[in-house]
Amino acid sequence: MENEQLITITSPLDGSVLGNVNAMSKSDIDEVIQKSKKVFDSWRAIPLNERCEILYKAANLLVTRVDELTDLLVKEVGKDKKSAKSEVIRTADFIRFTIETAKNIHGESINGDSFAGYYSNKFALVEREPIGVVLAISPFNYPINLAASKIAPALVAGNTVVFKPATMGSLCGVRLAEIFVEAGVPSDAIQVVTGKGSEIGDYLITHKGINFINFTGSTEVGQSIAKKVQMVPLLMELGGKDAAIVLPDANLEITAKNIVSGAFSYSGQRCTAVKRVLVLEEVADQLVEKILDQMKKLTVGNPLYGEADIVPLINKKAADFVCDLMEDAKEKGATLRYGGEREGNLIYPTLFDHVTLDMRVAWEEPFGPVLPIIRVKTVDEAIDIANKSEYGLQSSVFTENINNAFNVARKLEVGMVQVNNKTERGPDHFPFMGVKNSGIGVQGIRYSIEAMTRIKGIVVNLYD
Ligand code: NAP
């Protein structure tokens, strides 16, 4: 490595130093991408079943290392232990399912004579081939899972990967890449680029050696990438403002439980967290009381010292941003029903009722434990407010009436609607996508493999 500059990674939980990563220079990045390109032909030439064997080993290694990785996740991104452990196990399951799926993706042959004027002497063989060097950029909140959900489908399809983890989460990212290498992936086929996105991001994304960008992160950064990149396909999972729409005939007990776990787990630092509730006035009082009952059960604290649902946010900037949203809501007359306190970067679970549309918290993604309740008079008003968002990741609709559920679901401008469940990603073989400012393209195991491969057609013309 030419550049010896280091970035110190500290824990958001107690400020302790966890390690260092390189702040890579442009020439380091050139070297990484060159190596990635060079190994591409030999990696794609390895038979699929052998690539799958290697990835199976990576899945098994993840399980073997679950305690070590859980510990690192807790310390590096402040995740509670239970969620950290389930992130690692889910990732191993993800890789295994990716392998099974890849083995069952087959090409097709298409006869020419089904089109007018053509004859059966012409047919096309349609296959999928890898795209080349995939740049995978992941966010801080699931440093193992969201990274592997790009890396595994890319590798199984025969691509090579240049992986840029979020700086907060880069120690997890480096460890994950090491596991793939230990399992047998050539070290040039999965390389990690470390350094601050604000410093090296533009150079990376516009590098001529990159053939595909698979990005998960904020809408702000996603939009900046989309503006700068030319003729390189993009897959993007961005921010959200997922609404839980509650109809009068909903089972309010189940609804409240879902809303609270959807809004507050990992302190709301999830793209699919429930980020607003749109409830019909006639059941709003009852729902709010039930939500409060559930919120009182949330545990708050530092996951280093025990299980906690609400943990400190990733950094001071994130906590300041959430506090600004809370101040704005208070100033404009929202009713603070619960929480509102802050200790360092720990924000207590907070519920605002009577939130109105002039308040920032009605529209902006807090990425923190703050939930606004917006009361509406009609179902159409709920749909209208849901759809006015710049985002379109997911929505929930809570109702006991299947007709109402479908009628609302079909009108919502989002990637996916959950009926009687919190908004959430998974199971991982389901498609996962956002519309509007929430993303481009579709993830989900089969969809990710398809996105990171391209169709190649070979047309056969037979002589008489
Ligand atoms: P972020 O600040 O946008 O960072 C995401 C990644 O982009 C990091 O690796 C970051 O590196 C890198 N980056 C920053 N600036 C860049 C640039 N100019 N060019 C290229 N890369 C750059 O997001 P985050 O705070 O880590 O994650 C939270 C956001 O991600 C939320 O908005 C959340 O909704 C979204 N998210 C969406 C999904 C989804 O599936 N839709 C899933 C998870 C998270 P550095 O860390 O070095 O800055």
mmCIF file of N, CA and C in Angstrom, residues 38-110:
data_model
loop_
_atom_site.group_PDB
_atom_site.id
_atom_site.type_symbol
_atom_site.label_atom_id
_atom_site.label_comp_id
_atom_site.label_asym_id
_atom_site.label_seq_id
_atom_site.Cartn_x
_atom_site.Cartn_y
_atom_site.Cartn_z
ATOM 1 N N LYS A 38 -7.994 -8.194 -13.780
ATOM 2 C CA LYS A 38 -7.081 -9.239 -14.248
ATOM 3 C C LYS A 38 -7.574 -10.634 -13.858
ATOM 4 N N VAL A 39 -8.138 -10.731 -12.653
ATOM 5 C CA VAL A 39 -8.539 -12.058 -12.169
ATOM 6 C C VAL A 39 -9.929 -12.458 -12.701
ATOM 7 N N PHE A 40 -10.630 -11.506 -13.291
ATOM 8 C CA PHE A 40 -12.006 -11.761 -13.727
ATOM 9 C C PHE A 40 -12.117 -12.996 -14.625
ATOM 10 N N ASP A 41 -11.254 -13.069 -15.643
ATOM 11 C CA ASP A 41 -11.386 -14.185 -16.598
ATOM 12 C C ASP A 41 -11.199 -15.536 -15.929
ATOM 13 N N SER A 42 -10.226 -15.604 -15.005
ATOM 14 C CA SER A 42 -10.002 -16.916 -14.391
ATOM 15 C C SER A 42 -11.099 -17.247 -13.383
ATOM 16 N N TRP A 43 -11.628 -16.232 -12.684
ATOM 17 C CA TRP A 43 -12.714 -16.504 -11.718
ATOM 18 C C TRP A 43 -13.986 -16.951 -12.449
ATOM 19 N N ARG A 44 -14.328 -16.272 -13.520
ATOM 20 C CA ARG A 44 -15.564 -16.649 -14.224
ATOM 21 C C ARG A 44 -15.415 -18.014 -14.893
ATOM 22 N N ALA A 45 -14.152 -18.406 -15.174
ATOM 23 C CA ALA A 45 -13.945 -19.694 -15.862
ATOM 24 C C ALA A 45 -14.069 -20.880 -14.898
ATOM 25 N N ILE A 46 -14.019 -20.617 -13.602
ATOM 26 C CA ILE A 46 -14.192 -21.719 -12.641
ATOM 27 C C ILE A 46 -15.632 -22.221 -12.751
ATOM 28 N N PRO A 47 -15.830 -23.537 -12.864
ATOM 29 C CA PRO A 47 -17.206 -24.033 -13.023
ATOM 30 C C PRO A 47 -18.098 -23.567 -11.867
ATOM 31 N N LEU A 48 -19.340 -23.308 -12.195
ATOM 32 C CA LEU A 48 -20.278 -22.782 -11.197
ATOM 33 C C LEU A 48 -20.296 -23.644 -9.937
ATOM 34 N N ASN A 49 -20.301 -24.975 -10.120
ATOM 35 C CA ASN A 49 -20.399 -25.819 -8.923
ATOM 36 C C ASN A 49 -19.185 -25.639 -8.015
ATOM 37 N N GLU A 50 -18.048 -25.310 -8.600
ATOM 38 C CA GLU A 50 -16.854 -25.086 -7.759
ATOM 39 C C GLU A 50 -16.913 -23.719 -7.068
ATOM 40 N N ARG A 51 -17.399 -22.718 -7.802
ATOM 41 C CA ARG A 51 -17.581 -21.406 -7.139
ATOM 42 C C ARG A 51 -18.561 -21.561 -5.976
ATOM 43 N N CYS A 52 -19.597 -22.377 -6.198
ATOM 44 C CA CYS A 52 -20.597 -22.592 -5.140
ATOM 45 C C CYS A 52 -19.981 -23.278 -3.920
ATOM 46 N N GLU A 53 -19.105 -24.263 -4.172
ATOM 47 C CA GLU A 53 -18.444 -24.951 -3.047
ATOM 48 C C GLU A 53 -17.672 -23.960 -2.186
ATOM 49 N N ILE A 54 -16.999 -23.051 -2.863
ATOM 50 C CA ILE A 54 -16.213 -22.039 -2.143
ATOM 51 C C ILE A 54 -17.138 -21.157 -1.296
ATOM 52 N N LEU A 55 -18.252 -20.759 -1.902
ATOM 53 C CA LEU A 55 -19.157 -19.881 -1.152
ATOM 54 C C LEU A 55 -19.832 -20.626 -0.001
ATOM 55 N N TYR A 56 -20.075 -21.924 -0.183
ATOM 56 C CA TYR A 56 -20.593 -22.735 0.932
ATOM 57 C C TYR A 56 -19.638 -22.677 2.111
ATOM 58 N N LYS A 57 -18.349 -22.776 1.778
ATOM 59 C CA LYS A 57 -17.345 -22.723 2.858
ATOM 60 C C LYS A 57 -17.410 -21.363 3.564
ATOM 61 N N ALA A 58 -17.607 -20.306 2.780
ATOM 62 C CA ALA A 58 -17.694 -18.974 3.398
ATOM 63 C C ALA A 58 -18.885 -18.913 4.354
ATOM 64 N N ALA A 59 -20.019 -19.494 3.935
ATOM 65 C CA ALA A 59 -21.210 -19.498 4.803
ATOM 66 C C ALA A 59 -20.903 -20.250 6.098
ATOM 67 N N ASN A 60 -20.239 -21.394 5.950
ATOM 68 C CA ASN A 60 -19.926 -22.183 7.149
ATOM 69 C C ASN A 60 -18.951 -21.450 8.062
ATOM 70 N N LEU A 61 -17.981 -20.765 7.440
ATOM 71 C CA LEU A 61 -17.020 -20.014 8.264
ATOM 72 C C LEU A 61 -17.707 -18.904 9.054
ATOM 73 N N LEU A 62 -18.697 -18.265 8.407
ATOM 74 C CA LEU A 62 -19.432 -17.213 9.120
ATOM 75 C C LEU A 62 -20.073 -17.780 10.386
ATOM 76 N N VAL A 63 -20.647 -18.968 10.251
ATOM 77 C CA VAL A 63 -21.310 -19.578 11.411
ATOM 78 C C VAL A 63 -20.269 -19.927 12.478
ATOM 79 N N THR A 64 -19.137 -20.450 12.021
ATOM 80 C CA THR A 64 -18.076 -20.793 12.983
ATOM 81 C C THR A 64 -17.596 -19.550 13.737
ATOM 82 N N ARG A 65 -17.589 -18.420 13.017
ATOM 83 C CA ARG A 65 -17.051 -17.186 13.617
ATOM 84 C C ARG A 65 -18.142 -16.308 14.220
ATOM 85 N N VAL A 66 -19.323 -16.861 14.454
ATOM 86 C CA VAL A 66 -20.462 -16.013 14.831
ATOM 87 C C VAL A 66 -20.187 -15.185 16.088
ATOM 88 N N ASP A 67 -19.501 -15.775 17.068
ATOM 89 C CA ASP A 67 -19.294 -15.021 18.322
ATOM 90 C C ASP A 67 -18.361 -13.835 18.101
ATOM 91 N N GLU A 68 -17.287 -14.100 17.359
ATOM 92 C CA GLU A 68 -16.319 -13.034 17.083
ATOM 93 C C GLU A 68 -16.978 -11.892 16.285
ATOM 94 N N LEU A 69 -17.760 -12.277 15.258
ATOM 95 C CA LEU A 69 -18.387 -11.254 14.421
ATOM 96 C C LEU A 69 -19.480 -10.498 15.187
ATOM 97 N N THR A 70 -20.197 -11.232 16.022
ATOM 98 C CA THR A 70 -21.236 -10.582 16.836
ATOM 99 C C THR A 70 -20.590 -9.519 17.721
ATOM 100 N N ASP A 71 -19.506 -9.896 18.346
ATOM 101 C CA ASP A 71 -18.806 -8.977 19.237
ATOM 102 C C ASP A 71 -18.350 -7.717 18.480
ATOM 103 N N LEU A 72 -17.816 -7.940 17.275
ATOM 104 C CA LEU A 72 -17.336 -6.799 16.475
ATOM 105 C C LEU A 72 -18.505 -5.907 16.041
ATOM 106 N N LEU A 73 -19.614 -6.538 15.632
ATOM 107 C CA LEU A 73 -20.790 -5.750 15.224
ATOM 108 C C LEU A 73 -21.303 -4.900 16.384
ATOM 109 N N VAL A 74 -21.359 -5.508 17.550
ATOM 110 C CA VAL A 74 -21.845 -4.755 18.728
ATOM 111 C C VAL A 74 -20.935 -3.546 18.949
ATOM 112 N N LYS A 75 -19.641 -3.789 18.933
ATOM 113 C CA LYS A 75 -18.713 -2.692 19.262
ATOM 114 C C LYS A 75 -18.617 -1.651 18.149
ATOM 115 N N GLU A 76 -18.620 -2.121 16.892
ATOM 116 C CA GLU A 76 -18.329 -1.168 15.804
ATOM 117 C C GLU A 76 -19.542 -0.345 15.385
ATOM 118 N N VAL A 77 -20.728 -0.957 15.374
ATOM 119 C CA VAL A 77 -21.899 -0.171 14.941
ATOM 120 C C VAL A 77 -22.969 -0.082 16.025
ATOM 121 N N GLY A 78 -22.618 -0.538 17.234
ATOM 122 C CA GLY A 78 -23.509 -0.344 18.375
ATOM 123 C C GLY A 78 -24.806 -1.128 18.294
ATOM 124 N N LYS A 79 -24.751 -2.284 17.656
ATOM 125 C CA LYS A 79 -25.978 -3.090 17.520
ATOM 126 C C LYS A 79 -26.148 -3.945 18.766
ATOM 127 N N ASP A 80 -27.390 -4.221 19.160
ATOM 128 C CA ASP A 80 -27.559 -5.099 20.316
ATOM 129 C C ASP A 80 -27.142 -6.523 19.925
ATOM 130 N N LYS A 81 -26.747 -7.280 20.939
ATOM 131 C CA LYS A 81 -26.100 -8.572 20.696
ATOM 132 C C LYS A 81 -27.003 -9.541 19.918
ATOM 133 N N LYS A 82 -28.277 -9.562 20.304
ATOM 134 C CA LYS A 82 -29.198 -10.516 19.663
ATOM 135 C C LYS A 82 -29.325 -10.198 18.158
ATOM 136 N N SER A 83 -29.506 -8.917 17.838
ATOM 137 C CA SER A 83 -29.642 -8.538 16.416
ATOM 138 C C SER A 83 -28.337 -8.787 15.668
ATOM 139 N N ALA A 84 -27.213 -8.548 16.344
ATOM 140 C CA ALA A 84 -25.915 -8.751 15.691
ATOM 141 C C ALA A 84 -25.738 -10.228 15.336
ATOM 142 N N LYS A 85 -26.077 -11.080 16.289
ATOM 143 C CA LYS A 85 -25.920 -12.516 16.047
ATOM 144 C C LYS A 85 -26.853 -12.953 14.918
ATOM 145 N N SER A 86 -28.077 -12.457 14.942
ATOM 146 C CA SER A 86 -28.998 -12.891 13.887
ATOM 147 C C SER A 86 -28.579 -12.330 12.527
ATOM 148 N N GLU A 87 -27.892 -11.187 12.516
ATOM 149 C CA GLU A 87 -27.375 -10.671 11.233
ATOM 150 C C GLU A 87 -26.353 -11.651 10.630
ATOM 151 N N VAL A 88 -25.505 -12.201 11.472
ATOM 152 C CA VAL A 88 -24.467 -13.113 10.964
ATOM 153 C C VAL A 88 -25.110 -14.420 10.457
ATOM 154 N N ILE A 89 -26.023 -14.962 11.254
ATOM 155 C CA ILE A 89 -26.663 -16.228 10.855
ATOM 156 C C ILE A 89 -27.483 -16.039 9.577
ATOM 157 N N ARG A 90 -28.194 -14.921 9.529
ATOM 158 C CA ARG A 90 -28.998 -14.629 8.329
ATOM 159 C C ARG A 90 -28.105 -14.510 7.090
ATOM 160 N N THR A 91 -26.920 -13.981 7.292
ATOM 161 C CA THR A 91 -25.996 -13.818 6.167
ATOM 162 C C THR A 91 -25.533 -15.182 5.647
ATOM 163 N N ALA A 92 -25.261 -16.099 6.571
ATOM 164 C CA ALA A 92 -24.869 -17.452 6.142
ATOM 165 C C ALA A 92 -26.028 -18.094 5.369
ATOM 166 N N ASP A 93 -27.235 -17.922 5.881
ATOM 167 C CA ASP A 93 -28.418 -18.463 5.175
ATOM 168 C C ASP A 93 -28.566 -17.823 3.795
ATOM 169 N N PHE A 94 -28.297 -16.527 3.752
ATOM 170 C CA PHE A 94 -28.391 -15.797 2.483
ATOM 171 C C PHE A 94 -27.428 -16.403 1.453
ATOM 172 N N ILE A 95 -26.211 -16.652 1.891
ATOM 173 C CA ILE A 95 -25.198 -17.167 0.953
ATOM 174 C C ILE A 95 -25.612 -18.561 0.460
ATOM 175 N N ARG A 96 -26.109 -19.379 1.381
ATOM 176 C CA ARG A 96 -26.518 -20.738 0.962
ATOM 177 C C ARG A 96 -27.651 -20.674 -0.046
ATOM 178 N N PHE A 97 -28.617 -19.813 0.200
ATOM 179 C CA PHE A 97 -29.755 -19.705 -0.727
ATOM 180 C C PHE A 97 -29.288 -19.146 -2.073
ATOM 181 N N THR A 98 -28.317 -18.262 -2.011
ATOM 182 C CA THR A 98 -27.766 -17.686 -3.251
ATOM 183 C C THR A 98 -27.170 -18.796 -4.122
ATOM 184 N N ILE A 99 -26.474 -19.713 -3.459
ATOM 185 C CA ILE A 99 -25.847 -20.822 -4.189
ATOM 186 C C ILE A 99 -26.919 -21.691 -4.852
ATOM 187 N N GLU A 100 -27.929 -22.046 -4.035
ATOM 188 C CA GLU A 100 -28.996 -22.904 -4.593
ATOM 189 C C GLU A 100 -29.683 -22.214 -5.765
ATOM 190 N N THR A 101 -29.883 -20.915 -5.631
ATOM 191 C CA THR A 101 -30.570 -20.175 -6.696
ATOM 192 C C THR A 101 -29.708 -20.125 -7.955
ATOM 193 N N ALA A 102 -28.432 -19.823 -7.760
ATOM 194 C CA ALA A 102 -27.539 -19.686 -8.925
ATOM 195 C C ALA A 102 -27.502 -20.986 -9.720
ATOM 196 N N LYS A 103 -27.533 -22.105 -8.995
ATOM 197 C CA LYS A 103 -27.467 -23.399 -9.693
ATOM 198 C C LYS A 103 -28.716 -23.660 -10.520
ATOM 199 N N ASN A 104 -29.775 -22.937 -10.196
ATOM 200 C CA ASN A 104 -31.036 -23.182 -10.903
ATOM 201 C C ASN A 104 -31.436 -22.071 -11.854
ATOM 202 N N ILE A 105 -30.483 -21.214 -12.165
ATOM 203 C CA ILE A 105 -30.765 -20.211 -13.196
ATOM 204 C C ILE A 105 -30.220 -20.765 -14.510
ATOM 205 N N HIS A 106 -31.116 -20.985 -15.447
ATOM 206 C CA HIS A 106 -30.697 -21.574 -16.721
ATOM 207 C C HIS A 106 -31.047 -20.632 -17.862
ATOM 208 N N GLY A 107 -30.348 -20.815 -18.940
ATOM 209 C CA GLY A 107 -30.668 -20.037 -20.130
ATOM 210 C C GLY A 107 -31.887 -20.612 -20.833
ATOM 211 N N GLU A 108 -32.155 -20.128 -22.022
ATOM 212 C CA GLU A 108 -33.287 -20.659 -22.788
ATOM 213 C C GLU A 108 -32.938 -20.637 -24.266
ATOM 214 N N SER A 109 -33.705 -21.412 -25.027
ATOM 215 C CA SER A 109 -33.555 -21.287 -26.473
ATOM 216 C C SER A 109 -34.889 -20.805 -27.037
ATOM 217 N N ILE A 110 -34.797 -19.883 -27.980
ATOM 218 C CA ILE A 110 -36.017 -19.285 -28.544
ATOM 219 C C ILE A 110 -36.033 -19.570 -30.046
#
